[in-house]
mmCIF file of C-alpha atoms and ligand atoms in Angstrom:
data_model
loop_
_atom_site.group_PDB
_atom_site.id
_atom_site.type_symbol
_atom_site.label_atom_id
_atom_site.label_comp_id
_atom_site.label_asym_id
_atom_site.label_seq_id
_atom_site.Cartn_x
_atom_site.Cartn_y
_atom_site.Cartn_z
ATOM 1 C CA MET T 26 0.000 0.000 0.000
ATOM 2 C CA THR T 27 1.255 3.457 -0.865
ATOM 3 C CA LYS T 28 1.295 6.306 1.625
ATOM 4 C CA THR T 29 1.582 9.944 0.735
ATOM 5 C CA LEU T 30 3.883 12.604 2.148
ATOM 6 C CA LEU T 31 3.174 16.253 1.376
ATOM 7 C CA LEU T 32 6.267 18.460 1.317
ATOM 8 C CA LEU T 33 5.877 22.156 2.061
ATOM 9 C CA PRO T 34 9.407 23.534 1.539
ATOM 10 C CA GLY T 35 8.421 27.151 2.281
ATOM 11 C CA ASP T 36 10.987 29.927 2.552
ATOM 12 C CA GLY T 37 14.646 30.679 3.215
ATOM 13 C CA ILE T 38 16.594 27.487 3.901
ATOM 14 C CA GLY T 39 13.324 25.495 3.866
ATOM 15 C CA PRO T 40 13.638 24.310 0.231
ATOM 16 C CA GLU T 41 17.328 23.395 0.666
ATOM 17 C CA VAL T 42 16.856 21.220 3.735
ATOM 18 C CA THR T 43 13.595 19.696 2.503
ATOM 19 C CA ALA T 44 15.332 18.601 -0.726
ATOM 20 C CA GLU T 45 17.660 16.428 1.377
ATOM 21 C CA SER T 46 14.704 14.838 3.166
ATOM 22 C CA ARG T 47 13.124 14.101 -0.210
ATOM 23 C CA ARG T 48 16.307 12.266 -1.201
ATOM 24 C CA VAL T 49 16.080 10.204 1.976
ATOM 25 C CA VAL T 50 12.498 9.198 1.113
ATOM 26 C CA GLU T 51 13.574 8.260 -2.417
ATOM 27 C CA ARG T 52 16.432 6.187 -1.023
ATOM 28 C CA LEU T 53 14.151 4.383 1.419
ATOM 29 C CA ASN T 54 11.613 3.748 -1.357
ATOM 30 C CA ALA T 55 14.313 2.164 -3.501
ATOM 31 C CA ALA T 56 16.323 0.371 -0.833
ATOM 32 C CA ALA T 57 13.873 -0.429 1.963
ATOM 33 C CA GLY T 58 10.452 -0.824 0.342
ATOM 34 C CA LEU T 59 9.059 2.287 1.994
ATOM 35 C CA GLY T 60 6.450 2.988 -0.716
ATOM 36 C CA VAL T 61 5.859 6.647 0.083
ATOM 37 C CA GLU T 62 4.700 8.922 -2.708
ATOM 38 C CA VAL T 63 5.871 12.536 -2.400
ATOM 39 C CA GLU T 64 3.812 15.595 -3.313
ATOM 40 C CA GLU T 65 4.874 19.212 -3.017
ATOM 41 C CA ALA T 66 2.980 22.488 -2.589
ATOM 42 C CA LEU T 67 3.750 26.167 -2.151
ATOM 43 C CA PHE T 68 3.704 27.467 1.385
ATOM 44 C CA GLY T 69 4.536 30.615 3.346
ATOM 45 C CA GLY T 70 6.180 33.569 1.600
ATOM 46 C CA ALA T 71 6.671 31.493 -1.548
ATOM 47 C CA ALA T 72 2.894 30.984 -1.693
ATOM 48 C CA ILE T 73 2.217 34.671 -0.931
ATOM 49 C CA ASP T 74 4.398 35.668 -3.888
ATOM 50 C CA ALA T 75 2.584 33.273 -6.205
ATOM 51 C CA THR T 76 -1.017 33.529 -4.962
ATOM 52 C CA GLY T 77 -1.245 36.288 -2.343
ATOM 53 C CA ASP T 78 -2.109 33.721 0.323
ATOM 54 C CA PRO T 79 0.412 31.934 2.628
ATOM 55 C CA ILE T 80 -1.532 28.708 2.281
ATOM 56 C CA GLU T 81 -4.260 28.036 -0.255
ATOM 57 C CA ALA T 82 -7.414 26.158 0.671
ATOM 58 C CA ALA T 83 -6.444 23.352 -1.716
ATOM 59 C CA THR T 84 -3.131 22.881 0.122
ATOM 60 C CA ILE T 85 -4.906 22.686 3.479
ATOM 61 C CA ALA T 86 -7.279 20.104 2.015
ATOM 62 C CA ARG T 87 -4.326 18.025 0.757
ATOM 63 C CA ALA T 88 -2.585 18.317 4.138
ATOM 64 C CA LYS T 89 -5.648 16.824 5.814
ATOM 65 C CA ALA T 90 -5.934 14.030 3.245
ATOM 66 C CA VAL T 91 -2.344 12.724 3.069
ATOM 67 C CA ASP T 92 -0.597 10.553 5.685
ATOM 68 C CA ALA T 93 2.004 13.089 6.752
ATOM 69 C CA VAL T 94 3.167 16.624 6.009
ATOM 70 C CA LEU T 95 6.818 17.697 6.138
ATOM 71 C CA MET T 96 7.300 21.438 6.397
ATOM 72 C CA GLY T 97 10.580 23.268 5.732
ATOM 73 C CA ALA T 98 10.483 26.777 7.208
ATOM 74 C CA VAL T 99 8.438 29.929 6.786
ATOM 75 C CA GLY T 100 8.989 33.653 6.898
ATOM 76 C CA GLY T 101 11.617 36.214 6.063
ATOM 77 C CA PRO T 102 12.308 39.947 5.965
ATOM 78 C CA LYS T 103 10.513 40.275 2.627
ATOM 79 C CA TRP T 104 7.138 39.590 4.250
ATOM 80 C CA ALA T 105 7.771 41.045 7.718
ATOM 81 C CA ASN T 106 5.666 44.134 7.119
ATOM 82 C CA GLN T 107 2.577 42.325 5.865
ATOM 83 C CA PRO T 108 -0.557 42.431 8.013
ATOM 84 C CA PHE T 109 -0.565 39.572 10.537
ATOM 85 C CA ASP T 110 -3.202 37.429 8.865
ATOM 86 C CA THR T 111 -1.389 37.323 5.533
ATOM 87 C CA ARG T 112 2.112 36.701 6.854
ATOM 88 C CA PRO T 113 3.922 33.444 6.112
ATOM 89 C CA GLU T 114 3.678 32.541 9.828
ATOM 90 C CA ALA T 115 -0.117 32.903 9.667
ATOM 91 C CA GLY T 116 -0.106 30.138 7.049
ATOM 92 C CA LEU T 117 1.667 27.836 9.483
ATOM 93 C CA LEU T 118 -0.731 28.615 12.326
ATOM 94 C CA LYS T 119 -3.677 28.062 9.992
ATOM 95 C CA LEU T 120 -2.241 24.722 8.915
ATOM 96 C CA ARG T 121 -1.636 23.566 12.508
ATOM 97 C CA ALA T 122 -5.186 24.566 13.452
ATOM 98 C CA ALA T 123 -6.767 22.970 10.372
ATOM 99 C CA MET T 124 -4.885 19.698 10.927
ATOM 100 C CA GLN T 125 -5.771 19.852 14.654
ATOM 101 C CA VAL T 126 -2.264 18.805 15.608
ATOM 102 C CA PHE T 127 -2.490 19.857 19.223
ATOM 103 C CA ALA T 128 0.571 18.058 20.582
ATOM 104 C CA ASN T 129 4.007 19.124 19.411
ATOM 105 C CA LEU T 130 6.793 16.707 20.308
ATOM 106 C CA ARG T 131 10.198 18.333 20.316
ATOM 107 C CA PRO T 132 13.036 16.043 21.340
ATOM 108 C CA ALA T 133 16.195 17.788 22.496
ATOM 109 C CA LEU T 134 18.725 15.068 22.100
ATOM 110 C CA CYS T 135 22.467 15.497 22.337
ATOM 111 C CA PHE T 136 24.175 13.280 19.772
ATOM 112 C CA PRO T 137 27.376 11.777 21.239
ATOM 113 C CA ALA T 138 29.539 13.395 18.547
ATOM 114 C CA LEU T 139 28.179 16.839 19.472
ATOM 115 C CA ALA T 140 28.717 16.769 23.239
ATOM 116 C CA ASP T 141 31.428 19.412 22.846
ATOM 117 C CA ALA T 142 29.455 21.587 20.412
ATOM 118 C CA SER T 143 27.212 23.057 23.108
ATOM 119 C CA THR T 144 28.005 26.279 24.929
ATOM 120 C CA LEU T 145 27.501 24.250 28.122
ATOM 121 C CA LYS T 146 30.164 21.936 29.470
ATOM 122 C CA ARG T 147 30.116 18.358 28.183
ATOM 123 C CA GLU T 148 29.145 16.925 31.592
ATOM 124 C CA HIS T 149 25.845 18.847 31.490
ATOM 125 C CA VAL T 150 24.761 17.814 27.997
ATOM 126 C CA GLU T 151 26.330 14.427 27.313
ATOM 127 C CA GLY T 152 23.479 11.921 27.030
ATOM 128 C CA LEU T 153 20.855 14.658 27.240
ATOM 129 C CA ASN T 154 17.444 13.436 26.086
ATOM 130 C CA ILE T 155 14.571 15.788 26.850
ATOM 131 C CA LEU T 156 11.207 15.569 25.132
ATOM 132 C CA PHE T 157 9.101 18.711 25.025
ATOM 133 C CA VAL T 158 5.389 18.190 24.666
ATOM 134 C CA ARG T 159 4.208 21.624 23.590
ATOM 135 C CA GLU T 160 0.516 22.455 23.224
ATOM 136 C CA LEU T 161 0.237 23.712 19.635
ATOM 137 C CA THR T 162 -3.262 24.790 18.669
ATOM 138 C CA GLY T 163 -4.335 26.951 21.603
ATOM 139 C CA GLY T 164 -3.128 29.536 24.080
ATOM 140 C CA VAL T 165 -1.997 33.033 23.231
ATOM 141 C CA TYR T 166 -1.238 32.066 19.618
ATOM 142 C CA PHE T 167 -4.949 31.695 18.938
ATOM 143 C CA GLY T 168 -6.795 33.397 21.820
ATOM 144 C CA GLU T 169 -9.424 36.077 21.165
ATOM 145 C CA PRO T 170 -9.630 39.022 21.426
ATOM 146 C CA ARG T 171 -6.461 39.977 19.621
ATOM 147 C CA GLY T 172 -5.325 42.902 17.530
ATOM 148 C CA ILE T 173 -3.889 46.395 17.532
ATOM 149 C CA GLU T 174 -6.347 49.160 18.322
ATOM 150 C CA ASP T 175 -6.001 52.841 17.611
ATOM 151 C CA LEU T 176 -6.847 54.813 20.750
ATOM 152 C CA GLY T 177 -6.436 58.178 19.054
ATOM 153 C CA GLY T 178 -3.882 60.889 19.742
ATOM 154 C CA GLY T 179 -1.059 58.637 18.524
ATOM 155 C CA GLU T 180 -1.761 56.062 21.235
ATOM 156 C CA ARG T 181 -2.306 52.422 20.306
ATOM 157 C CA ARG T 182 -3.128 49.229 22.196
ATOM 158 C CA GLY T 183 -1.956 45.719 21.330
ATOM 159 C CA VAL T 184 -3.947 42.774 22.701
ATOM 160 C CA ASN T 185 -3.436 39.023 22.804
ATOM 161 C CA THR T 186 -5.301 36.593 24.977
ATOM 162 C CA GLN T 187 -3.968 33.507 26.732
ATOM 163 C CA VAL T 188 -6.835 31.074 27.010
ATOM 164 C CA TYR T 189 -7.068 27.334 27.687
ATOM 165 C CA THR T 190 -10.010 25.031 28.300
ATOM 166 C CA SER T 191 -9.717 21.922 30.433
ATOM 167 C CA THR T 192 -10.244 19.766 27.311
ATOM 168 C CA GLU T 193 -7.313 21.420 25.538
ATOM 169 C CA ILE T 194 -5.090 20.887 28.581
ATOM 170 C CA ARG T 195 -6.145 17.294 29.203
ATOM 171 C CA ARG T 196 -5.662 16.064 25.647
ATOM 172 C CA VAL T 197 -2.082 17.314 25.418
ATOM 173 C CA ALA T 198 -1.279 16.149 28.952
ATOM 174 C CA ARG T 199 -2.531 12.693 27.982
ATOM 175 C CA VAL T 200 -0.010 12.601 25.118
ATOM 176 C CA ALA T 201 2.793 13.439 27.574
ATOM 177 C CA PHE T 202 1.667 10.778 30.075
ATOM 178 C CA GLU T 203 1.361 8.128 27.353
ATOM 179 C CA LEU T 204 4.863 8.946 26.086
ATOM 180 C CA ALA T 205 6.213 8.808 29.641
ATOM 181 C CA LYS T 206 5.441 5.065 29.709
ATOM 182 C CA GLY T 207 8.165 4.385 27.158
ATOM 183 C CA ARG T 208 10.651 6.658 28.911
ATOM 184 C CA SER T 209 11.649 7.267 32.533
ATOM 185 C CA GLY T 210 8.060 7.898 33.611
ATOM 186 C CA LYS T 211 8.876 11.470 34.651
ATOM 187 C CA VAL T 212 6.864 14.488 33.465
ATOM 188 C CA CYS T 213 7.526 18.089 34.497
ATOM 189 C CA SER T 214 4.714 20.504 33.699
ATOM 190 C CA ALA T 215 5.723 24.153 33.263
ATOM 191 C CA GLU T 216 3.353 27.119 33.575
ATOM 192 C CA LYS T 217 3.019 30.438 35.396
ATOM 193 C CA SER T 218 0.331 29.457 37.886
ATOM 194 C CA ASN T 219 1.612 32.170 40.232
ATOM 195 C CA VAL T 220 0.433 34.977 37.942
ATOM 196 C CA MET T 221 -1.905 33.498 35.320
ATOM 197 C CA GLU T 222 -5.319 31.923 35.833
ATOM 198 C CA SER T 223 -4.835 29.873 32.654
ATOM 199 C CA GLY T 224 -1.591 28.620 34.203
ATOM 200 C CA LEU T 225 -3.342 27.649 37.421
ATOM 201 C CA LEU T 226 -6.015 25.775 35.471
ATOM 202 C CA TRP T 227 -3.232 24.074 33.501
ATOM 203 C CA LYS T 228 -1.538 22.896 36.699
ATOM 204 C CA GLN T 229 -4.798 21.677 38.267
ATOM 205 C CA GLU T 230 -6.014 19.796 35.176
ATOM 206 C CA VAL T 231 -2.652 18.134 34.578
ATOM 207 C CA GLN T 232 -2.500 16.965 38.201
ATOM 208 C CA LYS T 233 -6.118 15.729 38.116
ATOM 209 C CA LEU T 234 -5.558 13.656 34.989
ATOM 210 C CA ARG T 235 -2.380 12.171 36.418
ATOM 211 C CA ASP T 236 -4.091 11.212 39.688
ATOM 212 C CA ALA T 237 -7.122 9.719 37.924
ATOM 213 C CA GLU T 238 -5.470 7.794 35.107
ATOM 214 C CA TYR T 239 -1.677 7.821 35.322
ATOM 215 C CA PRO T 240 -0.730 7.146 38.955
ATOM 216 C CA HIS T 241 2.592 5.645 37.854
ATOM 217 C CA VAL T 242 3.759 8.851 36.214
ATOM 218 C CA GLU T 243 6.069 10.898 38.418
ATOM 219 C CA LEU T 244 4.607 14.361 37.838
ATOM 220 C CA SER T 245 6.228 17.596 38.988
ATOM 221 C CA HIS T 246 5.240 21.224 38.376
ATOM 222 C CA MET T 247 7.638 24.056 37.752
ATOM 223 C CA LEU T 248 7.138 27.743 37.060
ATOM 224 C CA ALA T 249 8.161 28.384 33.467
ATOM 225 C CA ASP T 250 10.770 31.019 34.369
ATOM 226 C CA ASN T 251 12.410 28.606 36.777
ATOM 227 C CA ALA T 252 12.266 25.903 34.082
ATOM 228 C CA ALA T 253 14.156 28.259 31.745
ATOM 229 C CA MET T 254 16.838 28.675 34.414
ATOM 230 C CA GLN T 255 16.984 24.969 35.314
ATOM 231 C CA LEU T 256 17.406 24.064 31.632
ATOM 232 C CA VAL T 257 20.786 25.741 31.538
ATOM 233 C CA LYS T 258 21.720 24.941 35.144
ATOM 234 C CA ALA T 259 21.034 21.205 35.198
ATOM 235 C CA PRO T 260 19.279 20.105 32.004
ATOM 236 C CA LYS T 261 19.633 16.389 32.688
ATOM 237 C CA GLN T 262 17.120 16.578 35.557
ATOM 238 C CA PHE T 263 14.366 16.667 32.898
ATOM 239 C CA ASP T 264 12.816 13.898 30.884
ATOM 240 C CA ILE T 265 9.449 15.084 29.501
ATOM 241 C CA ILE T 266 8.559 18.766 29.788
ATOM 242 C CA LEU T 267 4.858 19.448 29.226
ATOM 243 C CA THR T 268 3.998 23.064 28.515
ATOM 244 C CA ASP T 269 1.779 25.499 26.656
ATOM 245 C CA ASN T 270 2.168 26.952 23.182
ATOM 246 C CA LEU T 271 4.207 30.070 23.994
ATOM 247 C CA PHE T 272 6.406 28.690 26.780
ATOM 248 C CA GLY T 273 6.997 25.601 24.622
ATOM 249 C CA ASP T 274 8.146 27.762 21.738
ATOM 250 C CA ILE T 275 10.656 29.594 23.916
ATOM 251 C CA LEU T 276 11.897 26.720 26.082
ATOM 252 C CA SER T 277 12.433 24.430 23.089
ATOM 253 C CA ASP T 278 14.652 27.003 21.345
ATOM 254 C CA GLU T 279 16.614 27.312 24.575
ATOM 255 C CA ALA T 280 16.988 23.548 24.854
ATOM 256 C CA ALA T 281 18.044 23.306 21.208
ATOM 257 C CA MET T 282 21.239 25.129 22.023
ATOM 258 C CA LEU T 283 22.058 22.561 24.708
ATOM 259 C CA THR T 284 22.338 20.014 21.924
ATOM 260 C CA GLY T 285 24.831 22.069 19.958
ATOM 261 C CA SER T 286 22.674 23.678 17.279
ATOM 262 C CA LEU T 287 19.147 24.705 16.429
ATOM 263 C CA GLY T 288 19.919 22.962 13.148
ATOM 264 C CA MET T 289 19.673 19.568 14.855
ATOM 265 C CA LEU T 290 16.176 19.679 16.329
ATOM 266 C CA PRO T 291 13.160 18.043 14.695
ATOM 267 C CA SER T 292 9.543 18.111 15.745
ATOM 268 C CA ALA T 293 6.349 16.176 15.257
ATOM 269 C CA ALA T 294 2.893 17.665 15.636
ATOM 270 C CA ILE T 295 0.213 15.093 16.167
ATOM 271 C CA GLY T 296 -3.502 15.091 16.891
ATOM 272 C CA GLU T 297 -6.119 12.391 17.266
ATOM 273 C CA ALA T 298 -4.926 8.850 16.420
ATOM 274 C CA GLY T 299 -5.157 8.059 12.721
ATOM 275 C CA LYS T 300 -5.040 11.686 11.585
ATOM 276 C CA PRO T 301 -2.021 12.932 9.580
ATOM 277 C CA GLY T 302 0.881 14.454 11.486
ATOM 278 C CA LEU T 303 2.792 17.631 10.694
ATOM 279 C CA TYR T 304 6.568 17.355 10.845
ATOM 280 C CA GLU T 305 8.833 20.374 10.958
ATOM 281 C CA PRO T 306 12.320 21.313 12.053
ATOM 282 C CA ILE T 307 12.149 23.734 14.967
ATOM 283 C CA HIS T 308 14.564 26.133 13.286
ATOM 284 C CA GLY T 309 13.309 29.037 11.196
ATOM 285 C CA SER T 310 13.976 30.090 7.625
ATOM 286 C CA ALA T 311 17.432 31.561 8.452
ATOM 287 C CA PRO T 312 17.319 34.213 5.701
ATOM 288 C CA ASP T 313 20.934 35.172 6.489
ATOM 289 C CA ILE T 314 22.260 31.879 5.112
ATOM 290 C CA ALA T 315 19.489 30.980 2.658
ATOM 291 C CA GLY T 316 20.544 30.050 -0.856
ATOM 292 C CA GLN T 317 24.163 29.371 0.140
ATOM 293 C CA GLY T 318 23.820 25.613 0.542
ATOM 294 C CA ALA T 319 25.167 25.996 4.076
ATOM 295 C CA ALA T 320 22.115 25.012 6.118
ATOM 296 C CA ASN T 321 22.101 21.910 8.273
ATOM 297 C CA PRO T 322 19.548 19.407 6.900
ATOM 298 C CA CYS T 323 19.663 17.200 10.028
ATOM 299 C CA ALA T 324 16.597 18.758 11.687
ATOM 300 C CA SER T 325 14.547 18.214 8.532
ATOM 301 C CA ILE T 326 15.754 14.641 8.072
ATOM 302 C CA LEU T 327 15.151 13.876 11.756
ATOM 303 C CA SER T 328 11.641 15.360 11.390
ATOM 304 C CA LEU T 329 11.083 12.960 8.511
ATOM 305 C CA ALA T 330 12.237 10.169 10.837
ATOM 306 C CA MET T 331 9.572 11.219 13.350
ATOM 307 C CA GLY T 332 7.060 11.064 10.480
ATOM 308 C CA LEU T 333 8.175 7.522 9.691
ATOM 309 C CA ARG T 334 7.603 6.653 13.336
ATOM 310 C CA TYR T 335 4.294 8.380 14.069
ATOM 311 C CA SER T 336 2.470 8.645 10.712
ATOM 312 C CA LEU T 337 3.997 6.376 8.105
ATOM 313 C CA GLY T 338 4.027 3.147 10.089
ATOM 314 C CA ARG T 339 7.770 2.513 9.780
ATOM 315 C CA PRO T 340 9.382 2.957 13.214
ATOM 316 C CA ASP T 341 12.115 0.580 12.033
ATOM 317 C CA LEU T 342 13.122 3.035 9.308
ATOM 318 C CA ALA T 343 12.865 5.935 11.761
ATOM 319 C CA ASP T 344 15.507 4.182 13.870
ATOM 320 C CA ARG T 345 17.668 3.669 10.785
ATOM 321 C CA VAL T 346 17.470 7.300 9.723
ATOM 322 C CA GLU T 347 18.309 8.512 13.243
ATOM 323 C CA ALA T 348 21.261 6.112 13.365
ATOM 324 C CA ALA T 349 22.382 7.376 9.942
ATOM 325 C CA VAL T 350 22.414 10.977 11.178
ATOM 326 C CA SER T 351 24.358 9.940 14.257
ATOM 327 C CA ALA T 352 26.868 8.013 12.128
ATOM 328 C CA ALA T 353 27.369 10.945 9.746
ATOM 329 C CA LEU T 354 28.176 13.131 12.767
ATOM 330 C CA ASP T 355 30.475 10.444 14.155
ATOM 331 C CA ALA T 356 32.293 10.506 10.820
ATOM 332 C CA GLY T 357 33.020 14.184 11.479
ATOM 333 C CA VAL T 358 30.706 15.776 8.909
ATOM 334 C CA ARG T 359 29.839 19.264 10.189
ATOM 335 C CA THR T 360 27.807 22.030 8.606
ATOM 336 C CA ARG T 361 28.596 25.659 9.427
ATOM 337 C CA ASP T 362 26.233 25.821 12.432
ATOM 338 C CA LEU T 363 28.282 22.956 13.926
ATOM 339 C CA GLY T 364 31.568 24.705 13.295
ATOM 340 C CA GLY T 365 32.425 22.915 10.031
ATOM 341 C CA THR T 366 32.443 23.616 6.311
ATOM 342 C CA ALA T 367 30.233 20.818 4.953
ATOM 343 C CA THR T 368 27.422 21.953 2.665
ATOM 344 C CA THR T 369 23.781 20.974 3.001
ATOM 345 C CA ARG T 370 24.370 18.482 0.170
ATOM 346 C CA ASP T 371 27.534 17.034 1.812
ATOM 347 C CA MET T 372 25.610 16.363 5.013
ATOM 348 C CA GLY T 373 22.709 14.875 3.027
ATOM 349 C CA GLU T 374 25.130 12.645 1.103
ATOM 350 C CA ALA T 375 26.837 11.510 4.300
ATOM 351 C CA ILE T 376 23.449 10.489 5.725
ATOM 352 C CA LEU T 377 22.353 8.789 2.483
ATOM 353 C CA ALA T 378 25.613 6.849 2.442
ATOM 354 C CA GLN T 379 24.501 5.224 5.703
ATOM 355 C CA LEU T 380 21.174 4.176 4.158
ATOM 356 C CA ALA T 381 22.472 2.315 1.118
HETATM 357 C C1 IPM Q 401 8.210 27.347 15.872
HETATM 358 C C2 IPM Q 401 8.202 28.713 15.218
HETATM 359 C C3 IPM Q 401 6.762 29.124 14.942
HETATM 360 C C4 IPM Q 401 6.053 29.235 16.288
HETATM 361 C C5 IPM Q 401 6.603 30.390 14.112
HETATM 362 C C6 IPM Q 401 7.351 30.325 12.796
HETATM 363 C C7 IPM Q 401 5.144 30.680 13.852
HETATM 364 O O1 IPM Q 401 8.895 29.613 16.004
HETATM 365 O O2 IPM Q 401 7.625 26.417 15.298
HETATM 366 O O3 IPM Q 401 8.828 27.202 16.917
HETATM 367 O O4 IPM Q 401 6.164 30.268 16.965
HETATM 368 O O5 IPM Q 401 5.380 28.281 16.652
HETATM 369 MG MG1 MG Q 402 9.921 28.721 17.668
#
């Protein structure tokens, strides 16, 4: 049976890194009987330039119909002055909402070969394996009211709303608790329950679900600012970190640097069982290095691996792709973000060589 993967290369380095993931799919089709058909569509700024819209309705419909979507990156200075609802980023938020991928899994894993690439000392990051479970379709990213109001006399008012329902909290917490079974069983939930009602509700609902259905999970709660500090102080104390949309965005970028480079971190956004997942590197479009062939394709290829695991029914090939990335790093291949001179293509080739 054939499965379908929709590629949305997007902007900046997105097309360059996604091209390497496409090669990995082609290799696995030829060498490992993967049987995944690849489609591609315009997305983000590239779609704005062509159609005026960061994501067309037809692309959203395809994204909901295929087995998995692999996104590259969106945004760039060219579109930074557009109104909010027609920015490249709005296309991504629309896609996440339409696909109802409410749980964003962001593993921050330190590959052995990169233990010295972090700004932290080796002893703090060696063997690091944190999994962020970030709520992705709610919170301040989507809350109403929102907007910029003109108050007259040159005064303006910007509004965003942080809002969570118990259902939104429980369904993402459930994902974290289920994943904890296959790991150390530890979940740390991060919020600001000391100043935000939505944070207090978050803490209460997470605890209630744990007590009712997951008594074996070792649940702790931490204020998000303290979590930010603890992540650089003693990152290995964490296993799963469960948090909301905004704190998850910030804390996962912070944790990325513990692993050596933002260019290494993949993510998987999943919703109800059986629905397609959305896979994306956590890095952005990096306009400063776009078009130079210098971007690190590892995050994209590792995102594809997560797609193989969670949406394409091939966890065995996910393991192989992850091992291939690790082996390429062991062999000393380093893109610029990792302090080397390898091109995007060189890194892709080194990974493909492991998948022959
Ligand atoms: C991420 C990105 C996005 C986010 C942007 C591009 C909308 O930073 O996936 O981490 O804030 O969610
Ligand atoms: Mg981010």
